[in-house]
Amino acid sequence: MAGTILVIVGITGDLSKRKLLPSVHHLLKNRKISEEISIVGIGRKRTSPKELAISTAPFIRKPEQDILQRIEKSIIYIRGDLGDQATYKGLRKEISELQDSRGFQNVLYYLATLPEHFEAITTNLSHYGLAQNTRGWTRVVFEKPFGNGLEHARKLNAAIKKVFREDQIYRIDHYLGKELVQNIAVLRFSNTVLEPLWNKNHIDHVQIIMNENVGVGTRGEFYDRYGALKDVIQNHMLQLLALTAMEAPSKFNAMQIRNEKFKVLQSTRIVSPSDVVLGQYAGYQKEPGVMKNSKTETFSAMKAYVDNLRWQHVPFYLKTGKFLQNHVALIYIQFEEAPGVIFEQKTALRPNHLVISIQPDEGFYLKLNAKVPGGMDITQVKMDFCHSCVFGANTPEAYETLLHNVFLGDQSVFVRSDEVEESWRIIGQIIDSKIKVYPYTKNSQPKEADDFLQKENRRWFT
Ligand code: BG6
C-alpha cells in the first residue's frame, strides 16, 4: 500500500488549525489525495487528536463528519519541544512503525513554525536519519517568512541544502496558490493582444496593492519582530511583481517559471529609503505582544524599478498595510494617456487601465473610454471578467492548492532559494533602517503615502 506520512511541526498553532487541517479535509473530500494518509503532529501544548479535530472544524467550509473522523483517527500527536532530542526520537519511532508495520512510504514534513527554528529542525531530522527514505519520497515545506534578512536566508538555504536537495524543498508563499495569482500568467501569455502593450512603451506605471482592514490580532509578538516589509513585501508583493514583469517561460514548468521570476527579481533595483513611506496604525503599541514604543511598521508604500529592457524607467508602486480602509489585493496597470487635444470633452480623459483583482472579488477588467449618448462627452467603461460569475464561488483555498501541489511534486508555485535571496536583497536597505514611521488612524493610510505619489503626478488606485 502506498501512503504518505504528513508530519506537521507546530500542529497546535493557528496555521495548522485554520489552514492546514482544513486543506487536508478538502483534499480528502475531493479525492485529490488518493493515497492513505497518516498525520504525525508535533506541538508543545497538551492536546489530543480529538481536540485537534474539534478545533479545526469551525475553519472548514462544509465539514463532513466522516472525513473529520478519518483525520482524527489518522493523527498521532507527539508532545515535545523542538530543541529536545526526545522529540525526534519519538518521531523516528512513529515513522518507523508506520513504514514497517503499516506500509507507508512517503514522508512530507511541514514546518509550520517560525524561521528561527528551521535550521535546528532540519539538522535534527538529518541527525536522526529522518531525512533519508528508501521506501518513497521525502519532501519538506517551509512556511514564510523564509529568514529575516538576506544573511539569515543565505545561512538557512545553505543549512537546509546540506540535508535536502532543492527538488525536495517547498518554500511556501500562499499568494502563489491564489486563483487569480495563478491566472496572471494565463492572462499575459495566452492573450496575444496584451503582449505588444506589456512594456515601457505603453505602460505608465504599475501598482501592487494589498490592503487589510484588520490589525495584527493575536500575532502581535511575531509581527512586532517582522513588520510589513518582512511579513508581506519581501514575499507576497515581490512575487506579484515578478509574475507581472516576467518574460514568458519557454515551458510552463517549475524550472522555467522560476528562472523567469528570478531574472526579474535579479533585475530589480535595491529600493532606496527615500522611495519608501512607512506607517503605524494608532493603537498598535497597545496590541498584545507588541512592545510599548515599538517602531515596527504596519504600513509600507514604496517605488521599485525593474532595470531591464522591457521595464526600464517604469515605476512599480507597492502598498500594503494593516487597518486600512478596505480589504483588497490587486494589481493595477496604467497605460499611457491619450493626447487630450483631439476631443473637446469637458472632463479630463482618463488613461486606460487593467486591474487584476486577487481578492475579495476575483477577476480582471480593462477600463476604456467611450462616448456618452447625446454629445461628445467621454466616460470610462469596463470590460469585465468576474471569476465567480463564470465559474461559481467554489475556488479552492490557496493552502489547499499548494498542499495538493506538494503531494504531486510540482514546485512551480513554490519559491526557489535564489528568488528568496534576491527578494531580501531588494529590500536590504530599507529593513531595519531608521526610516521615519508615520502614525495613521485606523481605516485610513498615512497622508505621506498620498503625498509621495502626488509628487509624481499620480495617485493610488482605489
Ligand atoms: C500572511 C501575513 O502571509 O498574509 C499576514 O503574515 C497577512 O500578516 C496575510 O494578514 C494576508 O493573507 P490573505 O490571504 O488574507 O490576503
CSV table of C-alpha atoms and ligand atoms in Angstrom, one decimal:
chain,number,residue,atom,x,y,z
A,1,MET,CA,0.0,0.0,0.0
A,2,ALA,CA,1.4,3.5,-0.9
A,3,GLY,CA,0.8,6.1,1.7
A,4,THR,CA,2.1,9.4,2.9
A,5,ILE,CA,3.0,10.4,6.4
A,6,LEU,CA,2.4,14.1,6.9
A,7,VAL,CA,4.4,15.4,9.7
A,8,ILE,CA,3.1,18.8,10.9
A,9,VAL,CA,5.7,20.5,13.1
A,10,GLY,CA,3.6,23.0,15.0
A,11,ILE,CA,0.3,21.3,14.8
A,12,THR,CA,-1.2,23.1,17.7
A,13,GLY,CA,-0.6,26.5,16.1
A,14,ASP,CA,-3.0,28.8,14.3
A,15,LEU,CA,-1.8,27.9,10.8
A,16,SER,CA,-2.4,24.2,11.2
A,17,LYS,CA,-5.9,24.7,12.7
A,18,ARG,CA,-7.1,27.4,10.3
A,19,LYS,CA,-5.4,26.3,7.1
A,20,LEU,CA,-3.5,23.0,7.0
A,21,LEU,CA,-6.0,20.6,8.6
A,22,PRO,CA,-8.9,22.2,6.6
A,23,SER,CA,-6.9,21.7,3.5
A,24,VAL,CA,-6.3,18.1,4.3
A,25,HIS,CA,-10.1,17.8,4.8
A,26,HIS,CA,-10.9,19.3,1.4
A,27,LEU,CA,-8.2,17.3,-0.4
A,28,LEU,CA,-9.6,14.0,1.0
A,29,LYS,CA,-13.2,15.1,0.3
A,30,ASN,CA,-12.4,16.0,-3.3
A,31,ARG,CA,-10.3,12.8,-3.6
A,32,LYS,CA,-7.3,14.8,-4.6
A,33,ILE,CA,-5.2,12.8,-2.1
A,34,SER,CA,-5.9,9.2,-3.2
A,35,GLU,CA,-3.3,7.5,-1.0
A,36,GLU,CA,-3.6,6.6,2.7
A,37,ILE,CA,-2.5,9.5,4.9
A,38,SER,CA,-1.3,9.5,8.5
A,39,ILE,CA,-0.7,12.8,10.3
A,40,VAL,CA,2.1,13.0,12.9
A,41,GLY,CA,1.7,16.2,14.7
A,42,ILE,CA,4.3,17.8,16.9
A,43,GLY,CA,3.5,20.6,19.4
A,44,ARG,CA,4.2,21.8,22.9
A,45,LYS,CA,0.7,22.0,24.2
A,46,ARG,CA,-1.2,19.2,25.9
A,47,THR,CA,-3.8,18.1,23.4
A,48,SER,CA,-5.2,15.1,21.7
A,49,PRO,CA,-6.2,14.0,18.1
A,50,LYS,CA,-9.8,14.6,19.1
A,51,GLU,CA,-9.2,18.1,20.4
A,52,LEU,CA,-7.2,18.9,17.3
A,53,ALA,CA,-10.1,17.7,15.0
A,54,ILE,CA,-12.6,19.7,17.0
A,55,SER,CA,-10.6,22.9,17.0
A,56,THR,CA,-10.1,22.8,13.2
A,57,ALA,CA,-13.8,22.1,12.4
A,58,PRO,CA,-15.0,25.7,12.5
A,59,PHE,CA,-12.5,26.7,9.9
A,60,ILE,CA,-13.7,24.1,7.4
A,61,ARG,CA,-16.3,25.1,4.8
A,62,LYS,CA,-18.9,22.4,4.9
A,63,PRO,CA,-17.1,19.9,7.2
A,64,GLU,CA,-18.0,16.3,6.7
A,65,GLN,CA,-18.2,14.2,9.8
A,66,ASP,CA,-16.7,11.0,8.4
A,67,ILE,CA,-13.7,12.9,6.9
A,68,LEU,CA,-13.1,14.7,10.2
A,69,GLN,CA,-13.2,11.3,11.9
A,70,ARG,CA,-10.8,9.9,9.4
A,71,ILE,CA,-8.4,12.9,10.1
A,72,GLU,CA,-8.8,12.4,13.9
A,73,LYS,CA,-8.1,8.7,13.6
A,74,SER,CA,-5.0,9.3,11.5
A,75,ILE,CA,-3.4,11.8,13.9
A,76,ILE,CA,-0.5,10.7,16.1
A,77,TYR,CA,0.3,13.5,18.5
A,78,ILE,CA,3.8,13.9,19.9
A,79,ARG,CA,4.1,16.5,22.7
A,80,GLY,CA,7.6,17.8,22.8
A,81,ASP,CA,10.0,20.7,22.5
A,82,LEU,CA,11.7,21.3,19.2
A,83,GLY,CA,15.1,21.7,20.9
A,84,ASP,CA,14.6,18.4,22.8
A,85,GLN,CA,16.2,15.3,21.3
A,86,ALA,CA,13.4,13.1,22.8
A,87,THR,CA,11.0,14.8,20.3
A,88,TYR,CA,13.0,13.5,17.3
A,89,LYS,CA,13.5,10.1,18.8
A,90,GLY,CA,9.7,9.9,19.3
A,91,LEU,CA,9.2,11.0,15.7
A,92,ARG,CA,11.6,8.4,14.4
A,93,LYS,CA,9.8,5.7,16.3
A,94,GLU,CA,6.4,6.7,14.9
A,95,ILE,CA,7.7,7.0,11.3
A,96,SER,CA,9.5,3.6,11.5
A,97,GLU,CA,6.3,1.9,12.9
A,98,LEU,CA,4.1,3.5,10.1
A,99,GLN,CA,6.6,2.4,7.5
A,100,ASP,CA,7.5,-1.1,8.8
A,101,SER,CA,4.1,-2.3,10.0
A,102,ARG,CA,1.6,-0.3,8.0
A,103,GLY,CA,3.4,0.1,4.7
A,104,PHE,CA,3.6,3.9,4.5
A,105,GLN,CA,6.2,5.0,2.0
A,106,ASN,CA,6.4,8.8,1.6
A,107,VAL,CA,7.2,11.4,4.2
A,108,LEU,CA,6.2,15.0,4.0
A,109,TYR,CA,7.4,17.4,6.7
A,110,TYR,CA,5.5,20.6,7.0
A,111,LEU,CA,7.4,23.1,9.2
A,112,ALA,CA,4.6,25.4,10.4
A,113,THR,CA,7.0,27.2,12.8
A,114,LEU,CA,8.9,30.5,12.9
A,115,PRO,CA,12.0,30.7,10.6
A,116,GLU,CA,14.4,30.7,13.6
A,117,HIS,CA,13.6,27.0,14.2
A,118,PHE,CA,14.1,25.9,10.5
A,119,GLU,CA,17.8,25.2,10.8
A,120,ALA,CA,17.7,23.3,14.0
A,121,ILE,CA,14.7,21.2,13.0
A,122,THR,CA,16.3,20.3,9.6
A,123,THR,CA,19.6,19.4,11.3
A,124,ASN,CA,17.9,17.2,13.8
A,125,LEU,CA,15.9,15.5,11.1
A,126,SER,CA,19.2,14.6,9.4
A,127,HIS,CA,20.9,13.6,12.7
A,128,TYR,CA,18.1,11.1,13.4
A,129,GLY,CA,18.2,9.7,9.9
A,130,LEU,CA,14.7,11.2,9.2
A,131,ALA,CA,15.8,12.9,6.0
A,132,GLN,CA,16.6,9.7,4.3
A,133,ASN,CA,13.9,7.4,3.0
A,134,THR,CA,14.5,4.3,1.0
A,135,ARG,CA,10.8,3.5,0.5
A,136,GLY,CA,9.4,6.5,-1.1
A,137,TRP,CA,9.8,10.3,-1.5
A,138,THR,CA,10.6,12.8,1.3
A,139,ARG,CA,9.6,16.4,0.9
A,140,VAL,CA,9.8,19.4,3.2
A,141,VAL,CA,7.7,22.5,3.3
A,142,PHE,CA,8.9,25.8,4.9
A,143,GLU,CA,6.4,28.4,5.9
A,144,LYS,CA,7.1,32.1,5.1
A,145,PRO,CA,8.9,34.3,6.0
A,146,PHE,CA,12.0,32.4,4.9
A,147,GLY,CA,14.5,34.1,7.2
A,148,ASN,CA,14.6,37.6,8.5
A,149,GLY,CA,17.1,39.2,6.1
A,150,LEU,CA,19.5,38.3,3.3
A,151,GLU,CA,22.2,36.9,5.6
A,152,HIS,CA,19.8,34.8,7.5
A,153,ALA,CA,18.1,33.5,4.3
A,154,ARG,CA,21.5,32.6,2.8
A,155,LYS,CA,22.5,30.8,6.0
A,156,LEU,CA,19.2,28.9,6.1
A,157,ASN,CA,19.4,27.9,2.5
A,158,ALA,CA,22.9,26.6,3.0
A,159,ALA,CA,21.9,24.7,6.1
A,160,ILE,CA,18.8,23.0,4.6
A,161,LYS,CA,20.6,22.2,1.3
A,162,LYS,CA,23.1,20.1,3.3
A,163,VAL,CA,20.2,17.9,4.2
A,164,PHE,CA,17.7,18.1,1.4
A,165,ARG,CA,18.0,18.6,-2.4
A,166,GLU,CA,16.3,21.7,-3.8
A,167,ASP,CA,13.8,19.4,-5.5
A,168,GLN,CA,12.7,18.2,-2.1
A,169,ILE,CA,12.3,21.8,-0.7
A,170,TYR,CA,9.0,23.7,-0.9
A,171,ARG,CA,9.1,27.3,0.3
A,172,ILE,CA,5.6,28.5,0.7
A,173,ASP,CA,4.2,31.8,-0.4
A,174,HIS,CA,0.5,31.3,-0.1
A,175,TYR,CA,-0.3,34.1,-2.6
A,176,LEU,CA,1.1,31.8,-5.3
A,177,GLY,CA,-1.8,29.4,-4.5
A,178,LYS,CA,-4.5,32.0,-5.1
A,179,GLU,CA,-6.6,31.5,-8.1
A,180,LEU,CA,-6.2,35.0,-9.6
A,181,VAL,CA,-2.5,35.0,-9.0
A,182,GLN,CA,-2.2,31.7,-10.9
A,183,ASN,CA,-4.3,33.4,-13.6
A,184,ILE,CA,-1.7,36.2,-14.2
A,185,ALA,CA,0.5,34.0,-16.4
A,186,VAL,CA,-2.5,32.7,-18.3
A,187,LEU,CA,-3.9,36.2,-18.9
A,188,ARG,CA,-0.5,37.5,-20.0
A,189,PHE,CA,0.8,34.6,-22.1
A,190,SER,CA,-2.4,33.2,-23.7
A,191,ASN,CA,-3.8,36.6,-24.9
A,192,THR,CA,-1.6,37.8,-27.6
A,193,VAL,CA,-3.5,41.1,-27.7
A,194,LEU,CA,-1.7,42.1,-24.5
A,195,GLU,CA,1.9,41.3,-25.3
A,196,PRO,CA,2.7,44.2,-27.6
A,197,LEU,CA,1.4,46.6,-24.9
A,198,TRP,CA,3.1,45.0,-21.9
A,199,ASN,CA,6.2,47.1,-21.7
A,200,LYS,CA,7.7,50.6,-21.0
A,201,ASN,CA,6.4,51.9,-24.4
A,202,HIS,CA,2.7,51.6,-23.3
A,203,ILE,CA,2.6,51.2,-19.6
A,204,ASP,CA,2.9,54.3,-17.5
A,205,HIS,CA,3.2,52.6,-14.1
A,206,VAL,CA,2.1,49.6,-12.1
A,207,GLN,CA,0.6,49.5,-8.6
A,208,ILE,CA,0.6,46.4,-6.5
A,209,ILE,CA,-1.8,46.8,-3.6
A,210,MET,CA,-2.6,44.6,-0.7
A,211,ASN,CA,-4.7,46.4,1.9
A,212,GLU,CA,-6.0,44.7,5.0
A,213,ASN,CA,-8.8,46.2,7.2
A,214,VAL,CA,-7.8,44.4,10.4
A,215,GLY,CA,-4.9,44.7,12.8
A,216,VAL,CA,-2.3,42.2,14.0
A,217,GLY,CA,-4.8,40.4,16.1
A,218,THR,CA,-3.2,37.7,18.2
A,219,ARG,CA,0.0,37.7,16.2
A,220,GLY,CA,1.4,40.8,17.9
A,221,GLU,CA,4.6,39.2,19.2
A,222,PHE,CA,5.6,37.7,15.8
A,223,TYR,CA,4.5,40.8,13.9
A,224,ASP,CA,6.4,43.2,16.0
A,225,ARG,CA,9.7,41.5,15.2
A,226,TYR,CA,8.9,41.4,11.4
A,227,GLY,CA,6.7,44.3,10.3
A,228,ALA,CA,5.1,44.9,6.9
A,229,LEU,CA,8.3,44.8,5.0
A,230,LYS,CA,9.4,41.4,6.1
A,231,ASP,CA,5.9,39.9,6.6
A,232,VAL,CA,4.5,40.9,3.2
A,233,ILE,CA,6.7,43.0,0.9
A,234,GLN,CA,9.6,40.6,0.8
A,235,ASN,CA,7.4,37.7,-0.2
A,236,HIS,CA,3.8,38.2,-1.5
A,237,MET,CA,4.3,41.6,-3.0
A,238,LEU,CA,7.6,40.9,-4.8
A,239,GLN,CA,6.3,37.6,-6.1
A,240,LEU,CA,3.3,39.5,-7.6
A,241,LEU,CA,5.8,42.0,-9.1
A,242,ALA,CA,7.8,39.1,-10.6
A,243,LEU,CA,4.7,37.5,-12.1
A,244,THR,CA,3.6,40.8,-13.6
A,245,ALA,CA,7.0,41.7,-15.1
A,246,MET,CA,8.5,38.3,-16.1
A,247,GLU,CA,9.1,37.1,-19.7
A,248,ALA,CA,7.1,34.1,-21.0
A,249,PRO,CA,8.7,30.9,-19.8
A,250,SER,CA,9.7,28.6,-22.6
A,251,LYS,CA,7.7,25.8,-20.9
A,252,PHE,CA,5.1,26.2,-18.1
A,253,ASN,CA,7.1,24.1,-15.6
A,254,ALA,CA,8.7,24.8,-12.3
A,255,MET,CA,12.2,25.3,-13.6
A,256,GLN,CA,11.3,27.7,-16.4
A,257,ILE,CA,8.7,29.7,-14.4
A,258,ARG,CA,11.1,30.1,-11.5
A,259,ASN,CA,14.0,31.0,-13.9
A,260,GLU,CA,11.9,33.9,-15.3
A,261,LYS,CA,10.8,35.2,-11.9
A,262,PHE,CA,14.3,35.0,-10.7
A,263,LYS,CA,15.5,37.1,-13.7
A,264,VAL,CA,13.0,39.8,-12.8
A,265,LEU,CA,14.0,39.9,-9.2
A,266,GLN,CA,17.6,40.0,-10.1
A,267,SER,CA,17.0,43.0,-12.4
A,268,THR,CA,15.1,44.8,-9.7
A,269,ARG,CA,16.9,47.7,-8.2
A,270,ILE,CA,17.6,47.8,-4.4
A,271,VAL,CA,14.8,50.1,-3.0
A,272,SER,CA,16.1,53.3,-1.8
A,273,PRO,CA,15.0,54.6,1.7
A,274,SER,CA,14.0,57.9,0.0
A,275,ASP,CA,11.4,56.0,-2.1
A,276,VAL,CA,9.6,54.5,1.0
A,277,VAL,CA,6.9,55.6,3.3
A,278,LEU,CA,6.3,53.7,6.5
A,279,GLY,CA,3.4,54.0,8.9
A,280,GLN,CA,2.0,52.5,12.1
A,281,TYR,CA,-1.7,52.5,13.0
A,282,ALA,CA,-2.9,54.2,16.1
A,283,GLY,CA,-3.2,51.8,19.0
A,284,TYR,CA,-0.7,49.3,17.6
A,285,GLN,CA,1.6,49.7,20.6
A,286,LYS,CA,-1.2,48.5,22.8
A,287,GLU,CA,-1.8,45.3,20.9
A,288,PRO,CA,-1.0,42.1,22.9
A,289,GLY,CA,2.6,41.1,22.4
A,290,VAL,CA,3.7,44.4,20.9
A,291,MET,CA,6.4,46.4,22.6
A,292,LYS,CA,5.5,49.8,24.1
A,293,ASN,CA,7.2,52.4,21.9
A,294,SER,CA,7.5,49.9,19.1
A,295,LYS,CA,8.8,51.4,15.8
A,296,THR,CA,7.6,48.5,13.7
A,297,GLU,CA,5.8,49.5,10.5
A,298,THR,CA,2.3,48.2,9.9
A,299,PHE,CA,2.1,50.1,6.6
A,300,SER,CA,4.6,50.5,3.8
A,301,ALA,CA,4.5,52.1,0.4
A,302,MET,CA,7.4,52.2,-2.0
A,303,LYS,CA,8.6,52.6,-5.5
A,304,ALA,CA,10.6,49.9,-7.2
A,305,TYR,CA,12.3,49.7,-10.6
A,306,VAL,CA,13.0,46.6,-12.8
A,307,ASP,CA,16.1,47.6,-14.7
A,308,ASN,CA,15.7,45.6,-17.9
A,309,LEU,CA,14.8,46.4,-21.5
A,310,ARG,CA,11.1,45.8,-21.0
A,311,TRP,CA,10.6,47.9,-17.9
A,312,GLN,CA,13.3,50.5,-17.8
A,313,HIS,CA,12.0,53.7,-16.0
A,314,VAL,CA,8.5,52.2,-15.3
A,315,PRO,CA,7.7,52.7,-11.6
A,316,PHE,CA,6.2,49.7,-9.7
A,317,TYR,CA,4.5,51.1,-6.7
A,318,LEU,CA,3.9,48.7,-3.8
A,319,LYS,CA,1.5,49.4,-1.0
A,320,THR,CA,0.4,47.3,1.9
A,321,GLY,CA,-0.8,47.7,5.5
A,322,LYS,CA,-3.0,46.7,8.4
A,323,PHE,CA,-6.1,48.6,9.4
A,324,LEU,CA,-6.5,50.4,6.1
A,325,GLN,CA,-9.9,51.4,4.6
A,326,ASN,CA,-10.6,48.2,2.8
A,327,HIS,CA,-9.6,44.7,2.3
A,328,VAL,CA,-8.3,44.2,-1.2
A,329,ALA,CA,-5.4,42.7,-3.1
A,330,LEU,CA,-4.9,43.8,-6.7
A,331,ILE,CA,-2.5,44.7,-9.5
A,332,TYR,CA,-3.3,47.9,-11.3
A,333,ILE,CA,-1.6,48.5,-14.7
A,334,GLN,CA,-2.0,52.0,-16.0
A,335,PHE,CA,-1.4,52.6,-19.7
A,336,GLU,CA,0.0,55.8,-21.2
A,337,GLU,CA,-2.5,58.6,-21.5
A,338,ALA,CA,-4.1,59.5,-24.9
A,339,PRO,CA,-3.3,63.0,-26.1
A,340,GLY,CA,-6.3,65.1,-24.8
A,341,VAL,CA,-6.3,67.5,-27.7
A,342,ILE,CA,-8.3,65.5,-30.1
A,343,PHE,CA,-11.7,65.7,-28.3
A,344,GLU,CA,-13.2,68.7,-26.7
A,345,GLN,CA,-14.5,66.8,-23.8
A,346,LYS,CA,-15.5,68.6,-20.6
A,347,THR,CA,-13.9,66.1,-18.2
A,348,ALA,CA,-10.2,65.1,-18.5
A,349,LEU,CA,-9.6,61.8,-20.4
A,350,ARG,CA,-8.6,59.0,-18.0
A,351,PRO,CA,-5.9,56.7,-19.0
A,352,ASN,CA,-6.8,53.0,-19.8
A,353,HIS,CA,-6.1,50.6,-17.1
A,354,LEU,CA,-6.2,46.9,-16.4
A,355,VAL,CA,-6.9,45.7,-12.9
A,356,ILE,CA,-6.2,42.1,-11.8
A,357,SER,CA,-8.3,41.7,-8.7
A,358,ILE,CA,-7.0,39.0,-6.5
A,359,GLN,CA,-9.4,39.4,-3.6
A,360,PRO,CA,-12.1,39.7,-2.3
A,361,ASP,CA,-13.7,40.0,-5.8
A,362,GLU,CA,-11.7,37.7,-8.2
A,363,GLY,CA,-11.4,38.7,-11.8
A,364,PHE,CA,-9.8,41.2,-14.1
A,365,TYR,CA,-11.1,44.2,-16.0
A,366,LEU,CA,-10.0,46.7,-18.6
A,367,LYS,CA,-11.2,50.3,-18.4
A,368,LEU,CA,-11.7,52.0,-21.8
A,369,ASN,CA,-13.1,55.4,-22.7
A,370,ALA,CA,-16.5,55.6,-24.5
A,371,LYS,CA,-18.9,58.3,-25.7
A,372,VAL,CA,-21.8,59.4,-23.6
A,373,PRO,CA,-25.0,59.5,-25.7
A,374,GLY,CA,-26.2,62.9,-26.9
A,375,GLY,CA,-22.9,64.7,-27.3
A,376,MET,CA,-19.2,64.1,-27.3
A,377,ASP,CA,-18.7,63.7,-23.6
A,378,ILE,CA,-16.4,60.8,-22.7
A,379,THR,CA,-16.7,58.4,-19.8
A,380,GLN,CA,-15.0,55.2,-18.7
A,381,VAL,CA,-16.5,51.8,-19.3
A,382,LYS,CA,-15.4,48.4,-18.1
A,383,MET,CA,-14.7,45.2,-19.9
A,384,ASP,CA,-15.1,42.8,-17.1
A,385,PHE,CA,-14.2,39.2,-16.2
A,386,CYS,CA,-15.9,38.2,-12.9
A,387,HIS,CA,-14.5,34.9,-11.8
A,388,SER,CA,-17.4,33.8,-9.6
A,389,CYS,CA,-20.0,34.8,-12.3
A,390,VAL,CA,-18.3,32.4,-14.7
A,391,PHE,CA,-17.1,29.6,-12.5
A,392,GLY,CA,-19.1,29.9,-9.3
A,393,ALA,CA,-17.8,30.7,-5.9
A,394,ASN,CA,-16.1,27.4,-5.3
A,395,THR,CA,-12.4,28.3,-5.8
A,396,PRO,CA,-10.1,26.1,-3.7
A,397,GLU,CA,-8.3,27.9,-0.9
A,398,ALA,CA,-4.7,28.8,-1.5
A,399,TYR,CA,-3.3,26.4,1.0
A,400,GLU,CA,-5.4,23.5,-0.4
A,401,THR,CA,-3.9,24.2,-3.9
A,402,LEU,CA,-0.4,24.4,-2.5
A,403,LEU,CA,-0.6,21.3,-0.4
A,404,HIS,CA,-2.0,19.4,-3.4
A,405,ASN,CA,1.0,20.6,-5.4
A,406,VAL,CA,3.4,19.3,-2.8
A,407,PHE,CA,1.7,15.8,-3.0
A,408,LEU,CA,2.0,16.0,-6.7
A,409,GLY,CA,5.7,17.0,-6.5
A,410,ASP,CA,5.0,20.2,-8.5
A,411,GLN,CA,7.3,23.0,-7.4
A,412,SER,CA,6.1,25.6,-9.9
A,413,VAL,CA,4.1,27.5,-7.2
A,414,PHE,CA,6.9,27.4,-4.6
A,415,VAL,CA,9.7,29.8,-4.2
A,416,ARG,CA,13.3,28.8,-5.1
A,417,SER,CA,16.3,29.7,-3.0
A,418,ASP,CA,17.6,32.2,-5.4
A,419,GLU,CA,14.3,34.1,-5.6
A,420,VAL,CA,14.1,34.3,-1.8
A,421,GLU,CA,17.6,35.7,-1.6
A,422,GLU,CA,17.0,38.3,-4.4
A,423,SER,CA,13.9,39.5,-2.6
A,424,TRP,CA,15.8,40.1,0.6
A,425,ARG,CA,18.4,41.9,-1.4
A,426,ILE,CA,15.8,44.2,-3.0
A,427,ILE,CA,14.6,45.4,0.5
A,428,GLY,CA,18.0,45.1,2.1
A,429,GLN,CA,18.5,48.9,2.5
A,430,ILE,CA,15.1,49.5,4.0
A,431,ILE,CA,14.7,46.8,6.5
A,432,ASP,CA,16.0,47.5,10.0
A,433,SER,CA,16.9,51.0,8.9
A,434,LYS,CA,15.9,54.3,10.6
A,435,ILE,CA,13.2,55.3,8.1
A,436,LYS,CA,10.6,57.5,9.9
A,437,VAL,CA,7.4,55.7,10.7
A,438,TYR,CA,4.3,58.0,10.4
A,439,PRO,CA,1.3,57.4,12.5
A,440,TYR,CA,-2.1,56.9,10.9
A,441,THR,CA,-5.6,56.5,12.3
A,442,LYS,CA,-7.4,53.2,11.7
A,443,ASN,CA,-9.3,52.8,8.5
A,444,SER,CA,-7.0,55.3,6.7
A,445,GLN,CA,-3.4,55.4,5.5
A,446,PRO,CA,-0.6,57.9,6.2
A,447,LYS,CA,-1.1,61.1,4.4
A,448,GLU,CA,2.6,61.0,3.5
A,449,ALA,CA,1.8,58.0,1.2
A,450,ASP,CA,-0.6,60.1,-0.8
A,451,ASP,CA,1.8,63.0,-0.9
A,452,PHE,CA,4.5,60.6,-2.1
A,453,LEU,CA,2.5,59.7,-5.2
A,454,GLN,CA,1.1,63.1,-5.7
A,455,LYS,CA,4.7,64.4,-6.1
A,456,GLU,CA,5.0,62.0,-9.0
A,457,ASN,CA,1.7,63.3,-10.5
A,458,ARG,CA,0.0,60.0,-9.8
A,459,ARG,CA,-2.4,58.7,-7.2
A,460,TRP,CA,-3.2,55.5,-5.6
A,461,PHE,CA,-5.8,53.4,-7.2
A,462,THR,CA,-8.9,52.9,-5.1
B,1,BG6,C1,0.3,36.5,5.7
B,1,BG6,C2,0.8,37.6,6.6
B,1,BG6,O1,1.4,35.9,5.0
B,1,BG6,O2,-0.6,37.0,4.8
B,1,BG6,C3,-0.3,38.2,7.3
B,1,BG6,O3,1.7,37.0,7.5
B,1,BG6,C4,-1.4,38.7,6.4
B,1,BG6,O4,0.1,39.3,8.1
B,1,BG6,C5,-1.8,37.5,5.4
B,1,BG6,O5,-2.5,39.0,7.1
B,1,BG6,C6,-2.7,38.0,4.4
B,1,BG6,O6,-3.1,36.9,3.6
B,1,BG6,P1,-4.5,36.9,2.9
B,1,BG6,O7,-4.6,35.6,2.1
B,1,BG6,O8,-5.6,37.0,3.9
B,1,BG6,O9,-4.5,38.1,2.0
